[in-house]
Short mmCIF file of C-alpha atoms in Angstrom, two decimals:
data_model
loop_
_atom_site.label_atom_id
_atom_site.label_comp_id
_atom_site.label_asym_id
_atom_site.label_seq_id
_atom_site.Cartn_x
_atom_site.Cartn_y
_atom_site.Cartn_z
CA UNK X 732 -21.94 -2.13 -23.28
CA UNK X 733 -23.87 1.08 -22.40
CA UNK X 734 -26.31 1.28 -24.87
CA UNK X 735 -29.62 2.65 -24.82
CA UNK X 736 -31.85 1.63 -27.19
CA UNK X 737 -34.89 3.32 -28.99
CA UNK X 738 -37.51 2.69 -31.14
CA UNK X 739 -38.65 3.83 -34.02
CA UNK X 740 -36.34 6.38 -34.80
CA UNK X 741 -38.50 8.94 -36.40
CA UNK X 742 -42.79 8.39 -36.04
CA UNK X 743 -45.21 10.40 -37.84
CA UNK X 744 -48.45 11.29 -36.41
CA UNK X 745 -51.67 12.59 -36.78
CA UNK X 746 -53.35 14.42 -33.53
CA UNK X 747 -55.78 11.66 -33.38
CA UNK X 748 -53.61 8.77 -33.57
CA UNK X 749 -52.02 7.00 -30.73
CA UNK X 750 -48.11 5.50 -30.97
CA UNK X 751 -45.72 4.22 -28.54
CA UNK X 752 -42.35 4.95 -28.17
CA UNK X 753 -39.91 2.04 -26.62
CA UNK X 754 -36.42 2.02 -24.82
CA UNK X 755 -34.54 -0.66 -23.80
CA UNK X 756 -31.45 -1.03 -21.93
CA UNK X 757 -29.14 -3.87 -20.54
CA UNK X 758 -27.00 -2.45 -18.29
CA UNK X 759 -28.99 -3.77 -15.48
CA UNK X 760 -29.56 -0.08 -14.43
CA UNK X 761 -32.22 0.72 -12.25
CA UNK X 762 -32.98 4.06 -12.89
CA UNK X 763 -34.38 5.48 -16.43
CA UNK X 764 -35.51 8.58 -18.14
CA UNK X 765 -38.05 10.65 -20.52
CA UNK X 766 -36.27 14.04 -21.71
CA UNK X 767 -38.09 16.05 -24.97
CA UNK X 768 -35.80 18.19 -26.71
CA UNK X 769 -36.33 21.31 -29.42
CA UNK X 770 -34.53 22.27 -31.77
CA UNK X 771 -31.85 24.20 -30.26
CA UNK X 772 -32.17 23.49 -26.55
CA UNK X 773 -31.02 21.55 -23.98
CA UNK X 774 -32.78 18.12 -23.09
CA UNK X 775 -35.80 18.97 -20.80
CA UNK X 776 -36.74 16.02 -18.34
CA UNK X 777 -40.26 14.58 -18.72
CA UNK X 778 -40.74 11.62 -16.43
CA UNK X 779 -38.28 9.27 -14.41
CA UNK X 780 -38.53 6.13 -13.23
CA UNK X 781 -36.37 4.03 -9.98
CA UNK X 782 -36.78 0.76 -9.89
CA UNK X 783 -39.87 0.59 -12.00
CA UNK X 784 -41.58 2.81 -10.56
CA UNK X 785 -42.23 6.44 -11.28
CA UNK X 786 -40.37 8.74 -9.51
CA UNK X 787 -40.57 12.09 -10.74
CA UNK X 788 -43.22 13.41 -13.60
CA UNK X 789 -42.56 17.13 -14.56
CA UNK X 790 -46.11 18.15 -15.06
CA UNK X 791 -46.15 16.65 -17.79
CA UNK X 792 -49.63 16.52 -19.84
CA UNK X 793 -51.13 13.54 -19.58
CA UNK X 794 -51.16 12.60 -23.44
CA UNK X 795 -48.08 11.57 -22.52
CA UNK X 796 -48.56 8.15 -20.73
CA UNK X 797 -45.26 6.49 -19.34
CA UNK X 798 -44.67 2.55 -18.54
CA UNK X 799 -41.51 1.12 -17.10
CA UNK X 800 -42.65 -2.99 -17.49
CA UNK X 801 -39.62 -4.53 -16.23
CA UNK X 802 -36.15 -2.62 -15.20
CA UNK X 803 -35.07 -2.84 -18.53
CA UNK X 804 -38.15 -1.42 -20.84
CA UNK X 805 -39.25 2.02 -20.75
CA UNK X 806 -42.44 3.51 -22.87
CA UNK X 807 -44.07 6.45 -23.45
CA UNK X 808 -47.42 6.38 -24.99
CA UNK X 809 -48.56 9.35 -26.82
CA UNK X 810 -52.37 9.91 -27.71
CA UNK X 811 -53.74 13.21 -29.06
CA UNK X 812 -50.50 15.26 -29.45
CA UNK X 813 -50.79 18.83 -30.49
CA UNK X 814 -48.06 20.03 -33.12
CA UNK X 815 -46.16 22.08 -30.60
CA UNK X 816 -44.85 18.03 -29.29
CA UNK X 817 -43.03 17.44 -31.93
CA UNK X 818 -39.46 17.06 -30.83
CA UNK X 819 -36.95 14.43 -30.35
CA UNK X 820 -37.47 12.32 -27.57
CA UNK X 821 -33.99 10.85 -26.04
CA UNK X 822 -34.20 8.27 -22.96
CA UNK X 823 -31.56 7.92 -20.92
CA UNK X 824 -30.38 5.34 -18.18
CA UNK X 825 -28.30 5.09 -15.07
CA UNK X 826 -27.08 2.51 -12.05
CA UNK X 827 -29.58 4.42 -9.76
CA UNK X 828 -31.16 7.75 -9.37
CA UNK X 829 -29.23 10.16 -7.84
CA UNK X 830 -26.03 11.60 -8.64
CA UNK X 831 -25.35 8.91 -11.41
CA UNK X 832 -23.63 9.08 -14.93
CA UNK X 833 -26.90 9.03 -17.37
CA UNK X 834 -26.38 7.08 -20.44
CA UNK X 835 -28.65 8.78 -23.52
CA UNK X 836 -30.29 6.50 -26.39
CA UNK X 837 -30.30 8.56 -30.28
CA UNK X 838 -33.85 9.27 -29.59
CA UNK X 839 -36.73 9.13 -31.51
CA UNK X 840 -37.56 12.30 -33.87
CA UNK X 841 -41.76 12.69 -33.47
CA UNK X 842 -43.77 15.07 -36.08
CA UNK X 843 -46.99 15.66 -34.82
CA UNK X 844 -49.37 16.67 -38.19
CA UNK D 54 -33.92 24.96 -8.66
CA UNK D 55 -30.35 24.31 -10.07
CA UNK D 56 -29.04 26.66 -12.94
CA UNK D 57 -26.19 26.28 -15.28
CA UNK D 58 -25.03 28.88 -16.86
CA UNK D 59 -23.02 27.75 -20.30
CA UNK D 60 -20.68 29.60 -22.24
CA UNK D 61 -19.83 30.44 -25.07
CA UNK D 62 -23.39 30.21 -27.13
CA UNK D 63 -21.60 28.96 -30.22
CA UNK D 64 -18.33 29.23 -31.86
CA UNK D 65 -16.63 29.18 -34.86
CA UNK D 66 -13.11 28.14 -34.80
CA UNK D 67 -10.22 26.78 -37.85
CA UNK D 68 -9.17 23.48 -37.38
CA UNK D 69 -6.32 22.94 -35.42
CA UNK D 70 -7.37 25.49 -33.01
CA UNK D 71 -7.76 25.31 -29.50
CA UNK D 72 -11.33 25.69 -27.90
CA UNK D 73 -12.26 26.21 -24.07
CA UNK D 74 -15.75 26.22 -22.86
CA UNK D 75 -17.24 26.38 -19.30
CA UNK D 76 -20.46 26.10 -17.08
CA UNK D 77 -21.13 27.74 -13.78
CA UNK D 78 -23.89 26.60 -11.66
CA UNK D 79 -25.95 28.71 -9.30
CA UNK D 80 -25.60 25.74 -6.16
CA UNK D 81 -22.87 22.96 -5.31
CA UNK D 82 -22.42 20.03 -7.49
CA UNK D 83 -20.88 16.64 -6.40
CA UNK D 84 -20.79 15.68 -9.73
CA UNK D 85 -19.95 16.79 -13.40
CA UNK D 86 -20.67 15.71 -16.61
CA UNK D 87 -19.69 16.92 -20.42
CA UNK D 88 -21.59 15.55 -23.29
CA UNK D 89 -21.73 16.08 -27.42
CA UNK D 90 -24.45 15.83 -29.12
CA UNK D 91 -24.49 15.76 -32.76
CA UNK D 92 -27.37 16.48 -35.17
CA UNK D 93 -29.91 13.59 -35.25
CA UNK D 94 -28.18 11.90 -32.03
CA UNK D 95 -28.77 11.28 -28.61
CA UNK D 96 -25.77 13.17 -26.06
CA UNK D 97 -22.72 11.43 -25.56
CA UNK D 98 -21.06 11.34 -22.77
CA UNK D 99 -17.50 12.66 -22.94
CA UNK D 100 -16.03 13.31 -19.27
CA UNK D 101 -17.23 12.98 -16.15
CA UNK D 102 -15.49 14.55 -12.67
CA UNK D 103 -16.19 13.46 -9.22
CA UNK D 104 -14.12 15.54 -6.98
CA UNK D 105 -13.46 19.57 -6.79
CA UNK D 106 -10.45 20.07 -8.15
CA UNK D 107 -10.15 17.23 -10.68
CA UNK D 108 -8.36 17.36 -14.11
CA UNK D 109 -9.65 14.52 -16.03
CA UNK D 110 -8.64 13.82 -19.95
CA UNK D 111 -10.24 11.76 -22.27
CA UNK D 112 -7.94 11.95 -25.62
CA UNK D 113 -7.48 15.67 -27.00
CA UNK D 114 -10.18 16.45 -24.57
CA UNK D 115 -9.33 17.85 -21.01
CA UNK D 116 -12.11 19.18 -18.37
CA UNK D 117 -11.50 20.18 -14.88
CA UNK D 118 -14.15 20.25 -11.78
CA UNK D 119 -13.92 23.67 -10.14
CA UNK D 120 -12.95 24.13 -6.59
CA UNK D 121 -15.79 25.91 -5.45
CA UNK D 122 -17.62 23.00 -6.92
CA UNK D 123 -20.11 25.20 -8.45
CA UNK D 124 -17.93 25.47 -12.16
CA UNK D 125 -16.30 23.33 -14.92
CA UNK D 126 -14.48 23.56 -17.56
CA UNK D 127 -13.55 21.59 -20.89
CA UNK D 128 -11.19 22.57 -23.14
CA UNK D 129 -10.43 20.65 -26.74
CA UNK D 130 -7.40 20.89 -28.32
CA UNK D 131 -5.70 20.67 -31.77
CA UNK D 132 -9.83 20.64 -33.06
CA UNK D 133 -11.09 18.60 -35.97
CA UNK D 134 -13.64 18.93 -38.28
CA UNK D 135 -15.35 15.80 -36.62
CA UNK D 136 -15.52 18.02 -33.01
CA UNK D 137 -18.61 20.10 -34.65
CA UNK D 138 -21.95 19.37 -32.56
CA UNK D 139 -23.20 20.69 -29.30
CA UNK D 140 -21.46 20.59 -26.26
CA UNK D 141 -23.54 20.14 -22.94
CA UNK D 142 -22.59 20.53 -19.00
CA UNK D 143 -24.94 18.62 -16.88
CA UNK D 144 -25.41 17.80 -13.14
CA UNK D 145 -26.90 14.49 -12.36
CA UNK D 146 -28.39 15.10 -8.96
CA UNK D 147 -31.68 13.64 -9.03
CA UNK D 148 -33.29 16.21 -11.46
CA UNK D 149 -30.34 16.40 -14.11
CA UNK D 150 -29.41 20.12 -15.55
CA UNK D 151 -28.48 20.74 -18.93
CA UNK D 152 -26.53 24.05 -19.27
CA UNK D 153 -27.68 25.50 -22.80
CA UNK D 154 -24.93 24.40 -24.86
CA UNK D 155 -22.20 25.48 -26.89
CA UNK D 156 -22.26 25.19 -30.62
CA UNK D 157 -19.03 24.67 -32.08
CA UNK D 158 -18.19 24.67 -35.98
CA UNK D 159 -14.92 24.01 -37.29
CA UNK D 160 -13.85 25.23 -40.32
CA UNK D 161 -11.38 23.79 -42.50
#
């Protein structure tokens, strides 16, 4: 099984609401990911977490709130987006951080009104 | 930081043709990876390569890790309308790269 699985698959919001997006995996991996991607571009890393912890944050802005509750949850809490975040947001898993095969889930497409 | 450089952009090609596509990287990779991502979808991993030199299939799929270790290639043969989506090279260090991607459309 290497699935990654996210929730919802597409979210609507307004710039004053707040939403949470969710990823789970079961592949007892111990490393896991926050990419955004646009339309026509390659995935661009947000935030990643090692064993729960965060481990890297790419200056991201801090509307964008990560968790990692246990090794095999991952959310991203979004609260006053601007338009320009709308995207799809994949996560992605993998045995450990470095040098490891990363496993993506189908994402969740976000429209930011 | 790392760079990948991917190429070709995008292609079209008639089914039943042969495609080749290839990444080069700007520093030494211990690792490769090819993905697919089609519209709506997450990536999908498709090969991954572990050692310079390697030839690795995975069906009509073939991709080889370069010697210098800082290039790859994957080539798809016989192509089928279902090959159409983006193509990604990636290295996994501990900040992954995405190369830019190659489009592919096959027509009929």
């Amino acid at each position: 099984d290497t699935e990654v699985t996210q929730t919802p698959k597409h979210l609507v919001m307004g710039m004053t609401n707040k939403k949470s997006l969710k990823c789970e995996q079961h592949m007892g991996h111990r490393a896991m990911y926050w990419y955004k991607q646009k339309a026509k571009k390659p995935p661009e890393l947000m935030f990643v977490y090692s064993y729960e912890k965060l481990s890297i944050n790419e200056s991201v802005p801090s509307r964008f709130s990560p968790e990692c509750p246990n090794s095999s949850l991952l959310n991203l809490h979004l609260h006053a987006l601007q338009p320009e975040d709308s995207a799809l947001y994949l996560c992605a898993s993998s045995q450990k951080l470095t040098g490891n095969i990363q496993y993506f889930g189908a994402g969740t497409r976000l429209s930011v009104l | 930081g790392q760079q990948l450089n991917q190429s070709p952009q995008s292609m079209f090609i008639q089914e039943g043709e042969d495609v080749s596509m290839n990444c080069t990287s700007s520093s030494i990779f211990n690792t490769w990876l090819w993905y697919k991502q089609e519209p709506g979808e997450g990536p999908v991993l498709l090969i991954a390569l572990y050692k310079a030199g390697e030839l690795t299939s995975n069906g009509r799929l073939t991709a080889q890790f370069g010697i210098t270790r800082k290039d790859s290639f994957l080539n798809i043969s016989a192509s089928i309308p279902s090959d159409v989506g983006i193509y990604f090279c990636a290295g996994p260090e501990q900040k992954v790269t995405f190369g830019i991607g190659t489009k592919l459309q096959v027509i009929p």
